[in-house]
C-alpha positions in Angstrom: 90.5 85.5 61.6 92.8 88.5 61.5 92.0 89.1 65.1 92.9 85.6 66.1 96.1 85.7 64.0 97.1 88.9 65.8 96.4 87.3 69.1 98.5 84.3 68.2 101.3 86.5 67.1 101.1 88.5 70.4 101.1 85.3 72.4 104.2 84.0 70.6 106.0 87.2 71.1 105.2 87.3 74.8 106.2 83.7 75.2 109.5 84.2 73.4 110.4 87.2 75.6 109.4 85.3 78.7 111.5 82.3 77.8 114.5 84.4 76.9 114.2 86.2 80.2 114.2 82.9 82.0 117.2 81.7 80.0 119.2 84.8 80.8 118.2 84.6 84.5 119.1 80.9 84.5 122.4 81.6 82.8 123.3 84.3 85.3 122.4 82.0 88.1 124.6 79.3 86.6 127.5 81.7 86.3 127.1 82.7 89.9 126.9 79.0 90.9 130.2 78.4 89.2 131.8 81.5 90.7 130.6 80.5 94.2 131.4 76.8 94.0 134.6 76.6 96.0 134.5 74.2 99.0 132.4 75.5 101.8 134.0 74.3 105.0 130.9 75.1 107.0 128.9 72.7 105.0 130.8 69.5 105.8 128.2 66.8 105.4 129.5 64.0 107.6 130.6 63.3 111.1 133.5 61.2 112.3 133.7 57.9 110.4 132.2 54.9 112.3 132.7 51.2 111.6 129.8 49.4 109.9 128.4 46.2 111.4 129.8 43.1 109.8 127.1 41.2 107.9 126.8 37.5 108.9 127.3 34.8 106.3 129.2 36.9 103.7 132.0 38.0 106.1 132.2 34.5 107.7 132.8 33.1 104.2 135.5 35.7 103.6 137.3 34.7 106.8 137.0 31.1 105.9 138.6 31.7 102.5 141.4 33.8 104.1 142.1 30.9 106.4 143.5 28.8 103.5 146.0 31.5 102.6 147.2 32.9 106.0 151.0 33.6 105.9 152.6 30.6 107.8 155.9 28.9 108.5 156.4 25.3 109.4 159.0 22.5 109.5 158.9 19.1 107.8 159.5 16.7 110.7 158.9 13.3 109.0 158.7 11.9 105.5 157.5 8.4 104.6 156.9 7.7 101.0 154.5 10.5 99.9 153.2 11.4 103.4 154.7 14.1 105.6 154.3 15.5 109.1 154.3 19.3 109.4 155.0 21.2 112.6 153.7 24.8 112.6 155.8 27.6 114.0 154.3 30.4 116.1 150.6 30.7 116.1 150.0 29.3 112.6 146.6 27.8 112.2 146.6 24.9 109.7 143.5 23.3 108.2 142.8 20.5 105.8 143.3 21.5 102.2 146.0 24.2 102.8 149.0 24.0 100.5 152.6 25.1 101.3 155.6 25.6 99.2 158.7 23.7 100.5 162.2 25.1 100.6 165.6 23.7 101.4 168.7 25.6 102.6 171.0 26.1 99.6 174.5 27.5 99.1 175.9 30.0 101.6 176.6 33.5 100.5 179.3 35.9 101.9 180.0 39.6 102.0 182.0 40.5 98.9 184.6 42.6 100.9 184.8 41.1 104.5 184.0 37.5 103.4 181.7 37.3 106.4 178.9 34.8 106.1 175.6 36.6 105.5 173.2 33.7 105.0 172.2 30.9 102.8 170.0 30.8 99.7 166.7 28.8 99.6 165.8 26.4 96.9 162.2 25.5 96.1 161.9 21.8 96.3 158.2 21.0 96.1 154.6 21.5 97.3 152.6 19.8 100.1 149.0 19.7 101.2 147.6 19.4 104.7 145.4 16.3 104.9 144.0 16.5 108.4 142.6 19.1 110.9 144.0 17.5 114.0 147.6 17.6 115.2 149.4 14.4 116.1 152.3 14.9 118.5 152.4 18.6 117.6 152.4 18.1 113.9 149.7 18.0 111.1 149.6 15.1 108.5 150.2 16.0 104.9 150.9 14.7 101.5 153.5 15.6 98.9 151.9 17.1 95.8 155.1 17.6 93.8 158.8 17.7 94.1 161.5 16.1 96.3 160.5 16.9 100.0 162.8 15.8 102.8 162.9 16.0 106.6 164.2 19.4 107.9 162.9 21.2 104.8 160.9 24.4 105.5 157.3 24.9 104.5 155.9 28.3 103.9 152.9 30.3 102.7 154.3 33.7 101.7 153.0 37.0 102.9 153.0 38.3 99.4 149.6 38.8 97.7 148.1 35.7 96.3 146.8 35.7 92.7 143.3 34.4 92.8 141.0 33.6 89.8 137.4 34.7 90.7 134.4 33.1 89.1 130.7 33.2 89.9 127.6 31.3 88.9 125.5 33.2 86.3 122.5 32.8 88.5 124.2 34.1 91.6 122.7 37.0 93.5 124.8 39.8 92.2 124.5 41.8 95.4 125.9 39.0 97.5 128.7 38.5 95.1 129.5 42.2 95.1 129.7 42.3 98.8 131.8 39.2 99.1 134.1 40.3 96.3 134.6 43.7 98.0 135.2 42.2 101.4 137.8 39.8 100.0 139.4 42.7 98.0 139.5 44.9 101.1 141.6 42.3 103.0 144.5 43.2 100.8 145.5 39.5 100.6 144.6 38.9 97.0 145.3 40.0 93.5 142.2 39.1 91.5 142.1 37.9 87.9 138.9 37.0 86.0 138.0 35.2 82.8 134.9 34.0 81.0 134.2 30.3 81.8 132.0 28.2 79.5 131.3 25.8 82.3 132.1 25.6 86.0 133.8 22.2 86.3 136.9 22.2 88.6 139.0 21.2 85.6 137.9 24.1 83.5 138.3 26.7 86.3 141.7 25.3 87.3 142.9 25.4 83.6 141.7 29.0 83.3 143.4 30.0 86.6 146.7 28.4 85.5 146.5 30.3 82.2 146.1 33.5 84.2 149.0 32.7 86.4 146.8 32.3 89.5 147.5 30.0 92.4 143.9 29.1 93.0 140.4 29.4 91.6 137.4 30.5 93.6 133.8 29.7 92.5 130.8 31.5 94.1 127.2 30.6 94.0 124.2 31.6 96.1 121.8 28.6 96.3 118.5 28.6 98.2 117.5 25.8 100.5 114.3 25.5 102.6 113.6 29.2 102.1 117.1 30.3 103.2 119.8 31.9 101.1 123.4 30.6 101.3 126.7 31.8 100.0 128.6 28.8 98.7 132.4 29.0 97.9 134.5 26.3 96.2 138.3 26.6 96.2 140.4 24.7 93.6 144.1 24.6 93.3 145.2 25.8 89.8 148.2 23.3 89.5 146.1 20.1 89.5 142.4 21.1 90.1 142.6 19.7 93.6 139.8 20.7 96.0 141.1 23.0 98.8 137.7 23.2 100.5 134.0 24.2 100.2 132.4 26.8 102.3 128.7 27.3 102.9 127.3 30.1 105.1 123.6 31.1 105.5 123.1 34.8 104.9 121.2 36.0 108.0 120.4 39.4 109.3 122.6 41.1 106.7 122.5 42.4 103.2 124.3 41.0 100.3 125.0 44.6 99.3 126.4 45.8 102.7 128.9 48.6 102.6 132.6 48.4 102.5 134.5 50.6 104.8 135.8 53.0 102.2 132.4 53.4 100.7 130.5 54.3 103.9 129.0 57.6 104.5 129.0 58.0 108.3 125.9 59.4 109.9 123.0 61.0 108.1 123.3 63.2 104.9 123.2 66.9 105.5 122.6 69.7 103.1 125.8 70.9 101.4 127.1 72.5 98.2 129.3 71.1 95.5 133.0 71.2 96.3 134.0 72.5 92.9 132.7 72.7 89.3 134.3 72.4 85.9 133.1 74.0 82.6 132.8 71.4 79.7 132.5 72.2 76.0 129.4 70.0 76.0 128.1 67.1 78.0 124.9 65.1 78.6 126.1 61.7 80.0 128.8 60.7 82.4 130.6 57.5 83.5 133.7 56.6 85.4 136.2 53.7 85.4 139.7 52.5 84.7 139.7 52.6 80.9 143.4 52.1 80.2 144.2 49.6 82.9 146.7 51.8 84.8 144.9 51.5 88.1 143.4 55.0 88.0 139.8 55.8 86.9 139.0 58.1 84.1 135.9 60.1 83.5 134.0 59.8 80.2 131.5 62.5 79.1 129.2 62.2 76.1 127.5 65.2 74.4 125.2 62.8 72.6 127.6 62.2 69.7 131.2 62.6 70.7 132.8 61.2 73.9 135.6 63.0 75.8 137.9 61.2 78.3 139.2 63.2 81.2 141.8 62.7 83.9 140.4 63.4 87.3 143.0 62.1 89.7 145.6 64.9 90.0 144.1 67.7 87.8 141.0 67.8 85.6 142.2 67.7 82.0 141.0 66.2 78.7 142.9 63.1 77.5 141.0 62.0 74.4 138.2 63.0 72.1 136.3 60.0 70.5 134.5 61.4 67.5 131.1 59.9 66.7 130.8 57.8 63.6 127.7 56.9 61.6 124.1 57.5 62.6 122.7 57.5 66.1 122.4 59.6 69.3 123.7 58.5 72.7 121.0 57.7 75.2 123.1 56.2 78.1 126.8 55.8 79.0 128.4 53.3 81.3 131.8 51.8 82.1 132.6 48.3 83.4 135.3 45.6 82.7 133.0 42.8 81.6 135.4 40.9 79.4 137.9 40.9 82.3 141.0 42.0 80.4 142.0 44.7 82.9 140.7 47.6 80.7 137.1 48.6 81.3 134.7 48.9 78.3 132.6 51.9 77.5 128.9 50.9 76.9 127.0 53.3 74.8 123.3 52.9 74.1 122.6 54.6 70.8 119.4 55.1 68.8 118.6 56.2 65.2 115.4 58.1 64.6 114.5 58.1 68.3 111.8 60.6 67.6 111.3 64.2 68.6 111.9 65.3 72.2 109.0 66.7 74.1 110.1 70.3 73.4 107.9 71.4 70.6 110.8 71.1 68.2 110.8 69.5 64.7 108.7 66.8 63.2 108.4 63.2 63.9 110.7 61.2 61.6 109.0 59.2 58.9 111.4 56.3 59.5 111.2 53.7 62.2 113.4 54.0 65.2 116.3 51.5 65.7 118.8 50.9 68.4 122.4 50.5 67.4 124.3 50.4 70.6 128.1 49.8 70.7 131.0 49.1 73.0 134.4 50.9 73.0 137.6 49.7 74.5 141.1 51.2 74.8 143.8 49.6 72.8 147.4 50.7 73.8 148.4 50.6 70.2 145.4 52.1 68.5 143.6 54.2 71.1 139.8 53.8 71.6 138.1 51.4 69.1 134.7 49.7 68.8 134.9 46.0 69.9 131.1 45.4 69.3 128.5 47.4 67.4 125.0 47.4 66.1 123.8 45.8 69.3 119.9 45.8 69.4 119.8 46.3 73.1 119.5 49.1 75.6 122.4 48.8 78.1 123.0 49.9 81.7 125.5 49.0 84.4 124.3 48.2 87.9 127.1 47.7 90.4 129.4 45.1 88.8 126.8 43.8 86.4 126.0 44.7 82.8 122.2 44.8 82.1 120.6 44.7 78.7 117.0 44.9 77.4 115.9 44.3 73.9 114.5 47.1 71.7 111.0 46.4 70.2 109.7 48.2 67.2 106.2 48.2 68.7 106.8 48.8 72.4 110.4 50.2 72.6 111.4 48.3 75.8 110.7 44.6 75.1 110.8 41.6 77.4 112.8 41.2 80.6 115.9 42.9 81.7 118.8 40.5 81.6 122.2 40.3 83.2 124.7 40.2 80.3 127.8 38.1 80.0 130.8 38.1 77.7 131.0 34.9 75.7 134.4 35.6 74.1 132.9 37.4 71.1 129.8 39.2 72.1 127.6 40.3 75.1 124.8 37.9 75.5 121.7 37.8 77.8 122.1 35.4 80.8 119.8 35.4 83.8 116.7 37.6 83.8 115.9 40.1 86.6 112.6 39.9 88.3 111.3 43.5 88.3 107.9 45.2 88.8 105.8 45.7 85.7 106.3 49.5 85.7 110.1 49.1 85.6 112.4 48.9 82.6 116.2 48.9 82.3 116.5 52.6 83.2 115.8 54.3 86.5 115.7 51.5 89.1 117.9 50.3 91.9 118.1 47.4 94.3 118.4 48.4 97.9 118.6 46.7 101.3 117.8 49.6 103.6 119.0 48.1 106.9 121.3 45.3 105.7 118.7 42.7 106.6 119.1 40.5 103.5 115.9 41.8 101.9 116.2 43.5 98.6 113.6 46.1 97.6 113.3 47.7 94.2 113.0 51.5 93.9 112.0 52.7 90.4 110.6 55.7 88.6 107.3 55.2 86.9 106.7 56.8 83.5 105.7 60.1 85.0 108.7 60.5 87.2 107.2 59.4 90.5 109.3 57.2 92.8 107.8 53.8 93.6 109.1 51.3 96.2 108.4 47.6 95.8 109.2 45.0 98.5 111.2 41.8 97.8 107.9 40.2 96.5 107.6 43.1 94.1 104.5 44.5 95.8 104.1 48.3 95.9 104.5 49.7 99.4 105.3 53.4 98.8 105.0 56.1 96.1 106.3 59.7 96.2 103.9 62.5 96.6 105.4 64.5 93.8 107.2 63.8 90.5 111.0 64.1 90.4 110.6 66.2 87.3 111.0 65.7 83.5 113.5 63.1 82.3 116.3 64.4 80.2 115.5 62.1 77.2 111.7 61.9 76.6 110.5 61.1 73.1 107.6 60.6 70.7 108.6 57.8 68.3 107.0 56.0 65.4 106.3 52.3 66.0 105.2 49.4 63.9 102.0 49.0 66.0 98.7 49.7 64.2 96.9 50.4 67.4 99.7 52.8 68.7 101.6 54.2 65.8 103.2 56.8 68.0 104.5 56.1 71.5 105.8 58.4 74.2 108.8 57.0 76.2 111.7 58.1 78.3 115.2 57.1 79.3 114.6 57.4 83.0 117.3 59.0 85.2 119.6 57.1 87.4 118.9 56.0 91.0 122.1 55.4 92.9 122.6 53.4 96.1 124.8 55.0 98.8 126.1 53.0 101.6 125.9 54.6 105.0 126.2 53.6 108.6 122.5 53.1 108.9 122.3 50.8 105.9 121.7 51.8 102.3 120.1 54.9 100.9 118.8 56.0 97.5 120.2 59.2 96.0 117.8 60.8 93.5 117.8 64.1 91.5 114.7 66.2 91.6 114.3 68.4 88.5 112.2 71.6 88.6 110.4 72.4 85.3 111.1 75.7 83.5 107.4 76.6 83.6 104.9 74.4 85.3 102.4 75.4 82.6 104.8 74.2 79.9 106.4 71.0 81.3 107.8 70.0 77.9 110.4 72.7 78.0 112.7 70.8 80.3 114.2 71.8 83.7 116.3 74.7 84.8 117.0 73.8 88.4 117.7 70.6 90.4 118.1 69.3 93.9 119.7 66.1 95.1 118.0 64.1 97.8 118.8 61.1 99.9 115.9 58.7 100.7 115.9 56.0 103.4 113.0 53.7 104.3 112.7 53.0 108.1 110.1 50.2 107.5 107.1 52.5 107.8 107.9 55.8 106.2 110.4 57.4 103.8 113.0 59.7 105.3 113.9 62.4 102.7 117.0 64.5 103.2 118.1 67.4 101.0 121.7 66.8 100.1 122.5 69.5 97.6 120.6 72.4 96.0 121.6 75.6 94.1 122.1 73.5 91.0 121.0 75.7 88.2 120.5 74.5 84.7 119.1 71.1 83.6 120.7 68.1 85.2 121.2 65.5 82.4 123.1 62.8 84.2 124.9 62.0 87.5 127.0 59.3 88.9 128.0 58.2 92.4 131.2 56.1 92.8 132.4 55.3 96.3 132.1 58.7 98.1 132.2 60.8 95.0 129.3 62.5 93.2 129.7 63.7 89.6 126.7 65.7 88.2 126.3 67.3 84.8 124.0 70.3 84.2 123.2 72.3 81.1 121.5 75.7 80.9 118.8 75.6 78.3 118.9 71.9 77.7 116.5 71.7 74.8 117.2 72.8 71.3 114.0 74.9 71.4 115.3 77.1 74.2 118.8 77.2 72.8 117.6 78.4 69.4 115.7 81.2 71.0 118.9 82.1 72.9 120.9 81.8 69.7 122.9 79.0 71.2 124.5 81.2 73.9 123.8 78.9 76.8 123.6 75.5 75.1 127.2 75.1 74.1 128.6 74.6 77.6 127.8 72.2 80.4 128.9 72.3 84.1 130.3 69.3 85.9 129.6 69.5 89.6 131.9 67.5 91.9 131.3 66.6 95.5 132.9 64.1 97.8 131.0 62.9 100.9 133.9 63.4 103.3 136.5 65.9 104.4 138.2 67.9 101.6 141.8 67.0 100.8 142.4 70.7 100.7 140.7 71.5 104.0 143.0 73.2 106.5 144.0 70.9 109.4 
């Protein structure tokens, strides 16, 4: 027995020295990575920007909506009772349902010194609507909606941005909605406002639009008919709930999630390095969004307990520290303006007694695990505060959609993944997602590789292998190797008699990048510290782009030389933010006396020319 005890002691000593050596080597490599992380002009990853093909259906619907709001000038040529004739000026294209404001020449005004006539004021006298698509003697028929309209008055649709209230059916295909919304936004014609609607009657939507100061309300749905998918748009005037028009376009040969110009990555990804890095006092999770409603996105970083808010527009600096309260450790972090008040919420999935991480550290808690997620929002008068707490759901943001999945005491992830909606007081489940059986709320993405209107699902399985499922959720590809250990992997007590302890993970993100050849998946591959001891975490990572050509998976190395354990990453537009820690687990950090665990590195990269690049 003494011999075996001696052998065990010798083995532990050797293992400790080996791990410490690895940590020191990893820390030095991390230090060298930070020192050598200035932009590398020879590693520019993209070629000259090219224009993406315009998806059919979605963009046709956009153009049809814009047609109701094109800046136009016209003259009122005839008035009889409540009907009018409207003669367009220039190349104005009028259509049934368009509404014009009507003006009359007012009092003249003169130069205060020379008394020279400068012009005349205009007085708003009413509103008219075009009632026919065909001209009669060079003029369109119309009707007076309000006011005192006379012959020789001027009718106009201003070139100023139109305030438009945007609503969508809860069952609408979120990818189609996202593309349409982005296309409409990119036109620069509209200022969008949004609000929660309990029903979608024209009276309700018009009332909400009026309350928001909008001129019109837009309602989007994506019905299916005879096996085909359509984008359906209804336009209502806010002033009286009048119907401007209804637009229906079949979505053919294009993806609902096709790229917007500013999001495109032209050409094929090439290997590159991070443009720059920043040292953080601690960081595991990252998210980005406009938290204070000033039009500029902030970066939120969680260390598992506290959340720090950073400015990233002009210079990288800390703005706020939000101290953690109560019990619970953060498992995921996301930002999205779901309640549509102009200030994005911070969605934090938090768990109490989640279990022990797969690191050989500690003992399993005797208490059951529970999920106590919460939502933070910025208040100009009070700073950041919780607006919802003790939420029994895991949360994740996918595009412009908040997803939730209920926690189960026996299975951890319970039931379907739902789209969530704000009902005025809480975030409630709405329509469920149809996902493969191996998927849960974490670690999956919806992708349309060639913008063909077919949405595949890419997801990690429980062992970190990537699996691709077609739009019927049939497996058609699986990666040959695992993409490494997940940051948060646990053994937790459950209420199940058959399985009192369960192993589970918060799977890493999969992000969709929009390129000129379609859409690509960006994934992080983590290399274990020791292949013989996979539970110790990862000390090196690489970033890959994956694109399915219909028969095989094209895999491109985007970034390497990332030393330390990548705990989270985020792609927004053309920007990549990635957090890595040296010695991620408490086991390793305790051996190293905490030397390398107190700091994290934020890697930043933009898929395009550097603003600082010499011309």
